Coordinates of C-alpha atoms and ligand atoms in Angstrom, one line a residue:
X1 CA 0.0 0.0 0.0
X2 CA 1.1 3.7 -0.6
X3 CA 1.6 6.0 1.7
X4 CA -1.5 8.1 1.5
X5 CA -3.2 11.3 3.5
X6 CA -6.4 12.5 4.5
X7 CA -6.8 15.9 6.2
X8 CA -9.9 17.7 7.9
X9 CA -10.3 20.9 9.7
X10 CA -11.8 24.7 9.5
X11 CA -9.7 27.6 9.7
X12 CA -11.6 28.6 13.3
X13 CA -13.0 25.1 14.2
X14 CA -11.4 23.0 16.7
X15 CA -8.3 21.6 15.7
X16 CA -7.1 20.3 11.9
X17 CA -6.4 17.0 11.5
X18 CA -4.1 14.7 9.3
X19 CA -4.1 11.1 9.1
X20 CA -1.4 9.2 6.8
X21 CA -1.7 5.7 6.3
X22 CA 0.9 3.3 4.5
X23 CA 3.8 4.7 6.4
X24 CA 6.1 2.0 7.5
X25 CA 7.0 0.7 11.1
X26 CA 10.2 1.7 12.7
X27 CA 10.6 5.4 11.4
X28 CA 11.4 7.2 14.1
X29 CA 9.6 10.5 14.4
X30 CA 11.2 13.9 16.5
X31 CA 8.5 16.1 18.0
X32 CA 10.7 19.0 18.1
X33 CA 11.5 18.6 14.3
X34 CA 7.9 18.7 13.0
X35 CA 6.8 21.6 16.2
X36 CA 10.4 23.4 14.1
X37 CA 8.6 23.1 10.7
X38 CA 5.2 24.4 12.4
X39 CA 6.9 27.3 13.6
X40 CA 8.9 28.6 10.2
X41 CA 5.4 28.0 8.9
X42 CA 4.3 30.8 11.4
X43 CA 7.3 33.4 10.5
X44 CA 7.8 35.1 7.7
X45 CA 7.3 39.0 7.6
X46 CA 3.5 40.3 6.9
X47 CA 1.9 37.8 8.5
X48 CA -1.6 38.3 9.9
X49 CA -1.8 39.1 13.6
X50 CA -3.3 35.6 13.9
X51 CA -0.1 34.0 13.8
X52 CA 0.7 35.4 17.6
X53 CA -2.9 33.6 19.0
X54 CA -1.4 30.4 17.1
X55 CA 1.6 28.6 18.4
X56 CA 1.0 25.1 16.3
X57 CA 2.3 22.0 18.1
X58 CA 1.7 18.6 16.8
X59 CA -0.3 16.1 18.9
X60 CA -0.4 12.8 18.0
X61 CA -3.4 10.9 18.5
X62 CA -2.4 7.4 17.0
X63 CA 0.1 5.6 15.1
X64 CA 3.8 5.9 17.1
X65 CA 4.7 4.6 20.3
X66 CA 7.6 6.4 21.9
X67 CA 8.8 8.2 19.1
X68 CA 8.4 5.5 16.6
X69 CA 6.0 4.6 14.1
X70 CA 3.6 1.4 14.2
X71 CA 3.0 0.9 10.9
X72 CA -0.9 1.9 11.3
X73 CA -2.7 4.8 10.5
X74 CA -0.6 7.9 11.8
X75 CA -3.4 10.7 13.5
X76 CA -1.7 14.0 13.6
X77 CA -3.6 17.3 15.0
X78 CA -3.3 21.0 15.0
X79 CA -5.4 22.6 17.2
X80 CA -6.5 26.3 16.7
X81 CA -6.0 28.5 19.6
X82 CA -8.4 30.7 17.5
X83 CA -10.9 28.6 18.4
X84 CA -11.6 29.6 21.8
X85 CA -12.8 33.1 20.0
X86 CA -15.2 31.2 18.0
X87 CA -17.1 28.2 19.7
X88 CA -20.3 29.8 19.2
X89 CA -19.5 31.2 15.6
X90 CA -18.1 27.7 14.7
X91 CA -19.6 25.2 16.9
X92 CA -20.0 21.5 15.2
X93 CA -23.0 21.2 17.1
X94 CA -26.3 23.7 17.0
X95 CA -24.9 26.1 19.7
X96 CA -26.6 26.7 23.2
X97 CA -27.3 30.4 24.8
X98 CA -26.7 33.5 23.3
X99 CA -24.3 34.1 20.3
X100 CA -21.1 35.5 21.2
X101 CA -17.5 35.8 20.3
X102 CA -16.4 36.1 16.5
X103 CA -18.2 34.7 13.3
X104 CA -21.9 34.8 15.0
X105 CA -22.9 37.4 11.9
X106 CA -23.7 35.9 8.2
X107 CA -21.1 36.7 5.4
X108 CA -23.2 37.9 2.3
X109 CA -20.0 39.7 0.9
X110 CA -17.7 37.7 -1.3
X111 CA -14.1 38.7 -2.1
X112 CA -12.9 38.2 -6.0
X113 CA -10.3 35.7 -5.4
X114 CA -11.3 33.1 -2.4
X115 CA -13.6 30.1 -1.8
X116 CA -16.6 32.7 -1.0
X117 CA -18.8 32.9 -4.1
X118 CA -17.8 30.0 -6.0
X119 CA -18.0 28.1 -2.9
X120 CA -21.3 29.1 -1.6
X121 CA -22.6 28.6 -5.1
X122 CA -21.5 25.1 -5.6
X123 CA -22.7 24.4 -2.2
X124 CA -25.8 26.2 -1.7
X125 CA -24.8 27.7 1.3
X126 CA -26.1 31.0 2.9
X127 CA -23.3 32.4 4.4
X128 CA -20.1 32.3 3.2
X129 CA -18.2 31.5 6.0
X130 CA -19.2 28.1 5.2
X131 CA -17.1 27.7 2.4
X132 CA -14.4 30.4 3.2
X133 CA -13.6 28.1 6.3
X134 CA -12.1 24.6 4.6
X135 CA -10.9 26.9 1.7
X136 CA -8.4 29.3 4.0
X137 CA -5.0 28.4 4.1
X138 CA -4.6 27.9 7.9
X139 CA -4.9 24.1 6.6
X140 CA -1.5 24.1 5.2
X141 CA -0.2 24.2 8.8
X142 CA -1.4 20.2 8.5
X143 CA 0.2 19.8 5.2
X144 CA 3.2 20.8 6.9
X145 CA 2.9 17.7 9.9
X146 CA 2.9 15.8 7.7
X147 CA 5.5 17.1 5.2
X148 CA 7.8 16.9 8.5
X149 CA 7.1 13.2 8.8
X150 CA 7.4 12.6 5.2
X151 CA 10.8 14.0 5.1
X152 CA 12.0 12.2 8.5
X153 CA 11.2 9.0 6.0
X154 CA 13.3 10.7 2.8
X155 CA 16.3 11.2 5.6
X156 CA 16.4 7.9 5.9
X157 CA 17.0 6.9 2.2
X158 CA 19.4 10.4 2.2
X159 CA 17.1 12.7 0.7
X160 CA 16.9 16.3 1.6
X161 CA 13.9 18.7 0.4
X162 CA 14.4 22.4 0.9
X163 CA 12.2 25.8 -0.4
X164 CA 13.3 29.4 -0.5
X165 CA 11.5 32.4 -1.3
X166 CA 12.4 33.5 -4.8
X167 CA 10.6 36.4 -5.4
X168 CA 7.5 38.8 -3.5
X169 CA 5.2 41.3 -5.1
X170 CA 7.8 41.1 -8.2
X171 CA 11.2 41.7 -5.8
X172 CA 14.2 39.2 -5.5
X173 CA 15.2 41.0 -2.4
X174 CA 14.2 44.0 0.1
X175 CA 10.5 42.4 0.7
X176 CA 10.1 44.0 4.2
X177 CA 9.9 47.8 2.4
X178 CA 7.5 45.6 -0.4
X179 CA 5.1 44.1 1.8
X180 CA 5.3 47.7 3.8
X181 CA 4.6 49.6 1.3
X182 CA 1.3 47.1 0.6
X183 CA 0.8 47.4 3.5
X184 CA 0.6 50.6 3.6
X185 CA -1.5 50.6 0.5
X186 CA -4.4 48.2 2.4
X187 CA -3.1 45.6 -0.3
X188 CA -1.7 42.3 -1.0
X189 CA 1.2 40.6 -2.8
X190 CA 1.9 36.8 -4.4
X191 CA 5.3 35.5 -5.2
X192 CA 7.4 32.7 -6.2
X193 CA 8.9 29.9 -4.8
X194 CA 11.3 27.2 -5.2
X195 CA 11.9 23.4 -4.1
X196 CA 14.5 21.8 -4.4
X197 CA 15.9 17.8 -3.4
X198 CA 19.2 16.7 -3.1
X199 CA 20.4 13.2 -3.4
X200 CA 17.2 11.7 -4.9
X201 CA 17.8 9.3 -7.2
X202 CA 16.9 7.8 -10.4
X203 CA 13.7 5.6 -11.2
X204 CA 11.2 7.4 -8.7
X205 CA 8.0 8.1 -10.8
X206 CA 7.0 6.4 -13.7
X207 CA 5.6 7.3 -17.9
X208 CA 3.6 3.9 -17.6
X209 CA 0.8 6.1 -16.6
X210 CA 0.1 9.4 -16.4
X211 CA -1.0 9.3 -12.5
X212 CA 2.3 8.3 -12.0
X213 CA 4.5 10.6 -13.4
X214 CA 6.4 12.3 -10.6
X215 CA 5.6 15.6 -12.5
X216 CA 2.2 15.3 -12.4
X217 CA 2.5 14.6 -8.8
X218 CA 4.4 17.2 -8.0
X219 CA 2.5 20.0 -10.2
X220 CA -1.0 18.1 -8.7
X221 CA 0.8 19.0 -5.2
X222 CA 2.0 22.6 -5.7
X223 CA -1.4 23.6 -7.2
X224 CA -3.1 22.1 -4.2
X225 CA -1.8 25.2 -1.9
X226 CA -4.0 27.5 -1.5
X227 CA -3.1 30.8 -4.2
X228 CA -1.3 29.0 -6.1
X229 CA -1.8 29.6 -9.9
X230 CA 1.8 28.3 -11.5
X231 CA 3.9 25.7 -11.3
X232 CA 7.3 24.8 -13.1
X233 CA 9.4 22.2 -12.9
X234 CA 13.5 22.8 -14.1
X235 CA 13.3 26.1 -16.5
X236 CA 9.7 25.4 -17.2
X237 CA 8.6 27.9 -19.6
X238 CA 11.5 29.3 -20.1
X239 CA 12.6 26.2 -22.1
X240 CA 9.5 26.5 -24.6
X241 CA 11.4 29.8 -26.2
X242 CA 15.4 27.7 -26.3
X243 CA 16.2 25.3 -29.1
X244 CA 16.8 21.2 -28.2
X245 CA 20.5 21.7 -28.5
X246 CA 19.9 24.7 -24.8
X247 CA 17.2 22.4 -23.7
X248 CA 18.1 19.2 -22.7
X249 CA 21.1 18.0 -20.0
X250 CA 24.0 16.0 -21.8
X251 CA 25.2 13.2 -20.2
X252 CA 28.9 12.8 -18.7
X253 CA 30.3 9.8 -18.0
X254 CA 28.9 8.8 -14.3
X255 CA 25.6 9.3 -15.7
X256 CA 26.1 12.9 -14.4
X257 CA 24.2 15.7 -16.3
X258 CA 26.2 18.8 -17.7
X259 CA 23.0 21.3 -16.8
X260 CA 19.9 20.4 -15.2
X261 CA 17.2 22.4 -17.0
X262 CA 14.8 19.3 -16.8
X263 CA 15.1 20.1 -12.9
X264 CA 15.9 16.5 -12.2
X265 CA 12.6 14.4 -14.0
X266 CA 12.7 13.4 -17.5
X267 CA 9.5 11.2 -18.8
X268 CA 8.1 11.5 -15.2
X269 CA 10.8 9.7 -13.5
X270 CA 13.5 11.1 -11.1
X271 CA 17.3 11.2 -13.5
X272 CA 19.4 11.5 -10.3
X273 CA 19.8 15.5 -11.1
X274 CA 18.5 17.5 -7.8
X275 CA 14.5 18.2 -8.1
X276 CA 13.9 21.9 -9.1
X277 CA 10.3 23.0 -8.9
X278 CA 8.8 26.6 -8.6
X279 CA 5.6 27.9 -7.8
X280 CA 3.8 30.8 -8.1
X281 CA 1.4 32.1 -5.5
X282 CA -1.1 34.8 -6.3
X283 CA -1.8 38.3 -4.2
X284 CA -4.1 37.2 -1.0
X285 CA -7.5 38.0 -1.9
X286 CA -8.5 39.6 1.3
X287 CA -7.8 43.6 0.9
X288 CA -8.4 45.6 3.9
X289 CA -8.9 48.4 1.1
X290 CA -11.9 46.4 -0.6
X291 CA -12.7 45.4 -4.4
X292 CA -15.9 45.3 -5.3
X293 CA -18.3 43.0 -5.2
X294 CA -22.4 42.2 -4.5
X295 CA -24.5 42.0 -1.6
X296 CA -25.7 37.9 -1.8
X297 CA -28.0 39.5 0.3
X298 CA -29.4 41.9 -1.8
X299 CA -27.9 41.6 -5.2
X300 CA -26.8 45.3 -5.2
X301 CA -23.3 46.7 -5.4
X302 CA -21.1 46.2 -2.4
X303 CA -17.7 46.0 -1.3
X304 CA -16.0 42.9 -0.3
X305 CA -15.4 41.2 3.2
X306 CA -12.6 42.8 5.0
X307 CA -11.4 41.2 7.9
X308 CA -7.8 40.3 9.6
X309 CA -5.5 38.9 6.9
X310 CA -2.2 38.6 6.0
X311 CA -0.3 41.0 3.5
X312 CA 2.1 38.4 2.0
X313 CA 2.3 34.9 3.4
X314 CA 5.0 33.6 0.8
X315 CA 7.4 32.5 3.7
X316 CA 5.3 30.6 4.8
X317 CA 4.4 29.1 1.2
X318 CA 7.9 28.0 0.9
X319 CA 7.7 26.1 4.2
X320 CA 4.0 24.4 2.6
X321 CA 5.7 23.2 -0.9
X322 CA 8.3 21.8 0.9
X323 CA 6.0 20.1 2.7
X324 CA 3.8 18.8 -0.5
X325 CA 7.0 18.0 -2.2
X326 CA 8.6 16.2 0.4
X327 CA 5.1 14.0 0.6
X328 CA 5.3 12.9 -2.8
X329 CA 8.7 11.9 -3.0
X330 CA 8.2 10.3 -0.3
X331 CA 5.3 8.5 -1.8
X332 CA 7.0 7.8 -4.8
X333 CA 9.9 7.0 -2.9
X334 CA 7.9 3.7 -1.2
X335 CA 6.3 2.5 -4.2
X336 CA 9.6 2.3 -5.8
X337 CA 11.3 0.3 -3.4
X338 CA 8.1 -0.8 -1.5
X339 CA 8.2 -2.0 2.4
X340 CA 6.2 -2.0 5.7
X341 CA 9.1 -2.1 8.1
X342 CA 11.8 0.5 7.3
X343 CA 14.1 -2.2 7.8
X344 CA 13.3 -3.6 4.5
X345 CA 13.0 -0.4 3.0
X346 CA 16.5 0.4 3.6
X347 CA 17.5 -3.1 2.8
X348 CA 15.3 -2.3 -0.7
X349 CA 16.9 1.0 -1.3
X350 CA 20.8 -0.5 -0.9
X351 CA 19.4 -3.1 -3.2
X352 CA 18.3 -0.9 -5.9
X353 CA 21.5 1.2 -5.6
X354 CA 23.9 -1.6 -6.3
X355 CA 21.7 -3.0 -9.4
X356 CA 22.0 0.5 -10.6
X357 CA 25.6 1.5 -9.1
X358 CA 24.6 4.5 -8.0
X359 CA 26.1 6.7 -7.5
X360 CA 28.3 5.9 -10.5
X361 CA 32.4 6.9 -11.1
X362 CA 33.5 8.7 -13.9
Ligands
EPS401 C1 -6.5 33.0 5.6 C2 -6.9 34.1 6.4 C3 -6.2 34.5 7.7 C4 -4.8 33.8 7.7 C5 -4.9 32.3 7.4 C6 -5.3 32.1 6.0 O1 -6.8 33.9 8.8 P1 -7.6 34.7 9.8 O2 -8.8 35.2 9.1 O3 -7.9 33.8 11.0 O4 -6.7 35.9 10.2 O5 -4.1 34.2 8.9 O6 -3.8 31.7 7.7 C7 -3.6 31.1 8.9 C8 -4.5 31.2 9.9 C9 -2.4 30.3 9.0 O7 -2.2 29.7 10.1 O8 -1.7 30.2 8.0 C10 -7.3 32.6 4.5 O9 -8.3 33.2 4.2 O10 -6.8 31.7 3.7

């Protein structure tokens, strides 16, 4: 079975919650390491003020006995501190006495660019808040958990996944006096983002099908974070403009590659070049400096929801894709060399490696 994971959660509800199964026995997991991956998650400059209430910890719930994993399901949870501001506004149940606290009011204002009218469209919901909720990107502090665990797996077998800002609002540097001066403005910027894995190696992914490609997987995982609205992998579009002879990575002897514009997957399947992905995350739709909009309400002209958001949050959605990325190769990573006790994954992976003498010598 492949390591697979199932989320749940509202942005102001309870707690979020992750469960991965397929993992196998024997990984040891390190609290502090995934509560270290929650936390860079949480920095990042222009940032709402909502990231002070939250101090995301991991709990586990089921799965890993003293620091080391079963092989069963593996239940991870986030709990929002927010909540306590909300449990009448987003109580699972119909709530008792009076309403209080935050969210008690219906949302009939949508804001161009999140869940809110698509959402309570497709739904038929009355008040927005009931589609904003799943939609916000406070799940992504879940995606990261698990994205810690996932990678505690890939250390095993040597890999290392890592993502770095590239770019905000359009700047390769100086982003505090960006987001400042969007701030400043009531706005909101997007920016890009880049992944990249070190010592993965060849034969993860597959062309046999097209679910199994690792750059489907990987595009399919970046443009499952919230904002996101681009995805390359290597030089991407660049390499649409370049002729075959500046496209493609010629091989050296060691089956070494003299560029690595495919950013590591040729056909879908890892080459044994370092994984190079980007994405692109789009300006967060909440403005405190409104676009328009309509009244659901009413149907007459309005201006959008403003409430407390962030101004830029692509810190943060370097911390996610590594996260997402990390998940998939590990994914790939156990349906390649299979495995429900990491001892014969390991015993799999040196296996694999000798067949293929990898690495090679010149
Ligand atoms: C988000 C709106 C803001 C962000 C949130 C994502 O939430 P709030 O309305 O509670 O201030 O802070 O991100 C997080 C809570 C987080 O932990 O990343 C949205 O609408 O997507």
């Amino acid at each position: 079975m492949t390591l697979q994971l199932t989320t749940a959660g509202e942005s102001h509800g309870p707690a979020l919650v992750a469960i991965l199964t397929g993992l196998p026995a024997g990984l040891v997991l390190d609290r502090a390491a995934i509560d270290a991956d929650l936390r860079r998650r949480q920095q990042g400059y222009g940032r709402s003020p909502r990231q002070q209430l939250e101090q995301d910890e991991v709990e586990v719930l089921a799965g890993l006995r003293h620091g080391k994993t079963l092989g069963t399901p593996l239940a991870l949870v986030v709990r929002n501190r927010d909540h306590k501001n909300w449990e009448w506004g987003m109580n699972p149940w119909p709530p008792e006495g009076e309403p209080s606290g935050k969210g008690t009011k219906p949302v009939t204002l949508p804001r161009p660019g999140h869940a809110d009218l698509a959402g309570v469209l497709k739904y038929g919901h009355a008040d927005v808040r009931d589609a904003l909720e799943r939609a916000s990107a406070r799940h992504t502090a879940v995606l990261v958990a698990a994205g810690s665990v996932a990678k505690a797996l890939l250390a095993a077998l040597r890999i290392e996944v890592a993502g770095t800002v590239l770019e905000i609002g359009g700047e390769r540097d100086a982003w505090e006096a960006v987001i400042d001066s969007a701030r400043a403005d009531r706005d909101t910027l997007g920016g890009i983002v880049e992944v990249r894995a070190t010592g993965v190696f060849p034969g993860l992914g597959s062309y046999a099908t097209r679910e199994e490609r690792l750059d489907t997987r990987l595009a399919a995982a970046l443009m499952g974070i919230q904002a996101v609205k681009g995805v390359e992998i290597g030089d991407g579009f660049a390499l649409a403009s370049v002729r075959g002879s500046a496209a493609h990575d010629e091989i050296e002897p060691g089956l070494r590659r003299r560029s690595n514009r495919a950013g590591g997957i040729e056909a879908g399947i890892s080459n044994g070049e370092e994984i190079v992905v980007r994405a692109a995350m789009k300006p967060l739709p909440t403005l405190m400096r409104p676009l328009d909009s309509v009244d659901l309400a009413t149907g007459e002209p309005a201006q959008a929801l403003v409430e407390r958001s962030d101004v830029a949050a692509v810190e943060a959605f370097a911390v996610v894709a590594e996260a997402v990325v990390s998940f998939e190769l590990a994914c790939v990573a156990l349906e390649k060399l299979g495995g429900d006790a990491l001892v014969d994954l390991l015993a799999a992976h040196r296996a694999y490696l000798e067949r293929i003498q990898w690495p090679r010598t010149p």
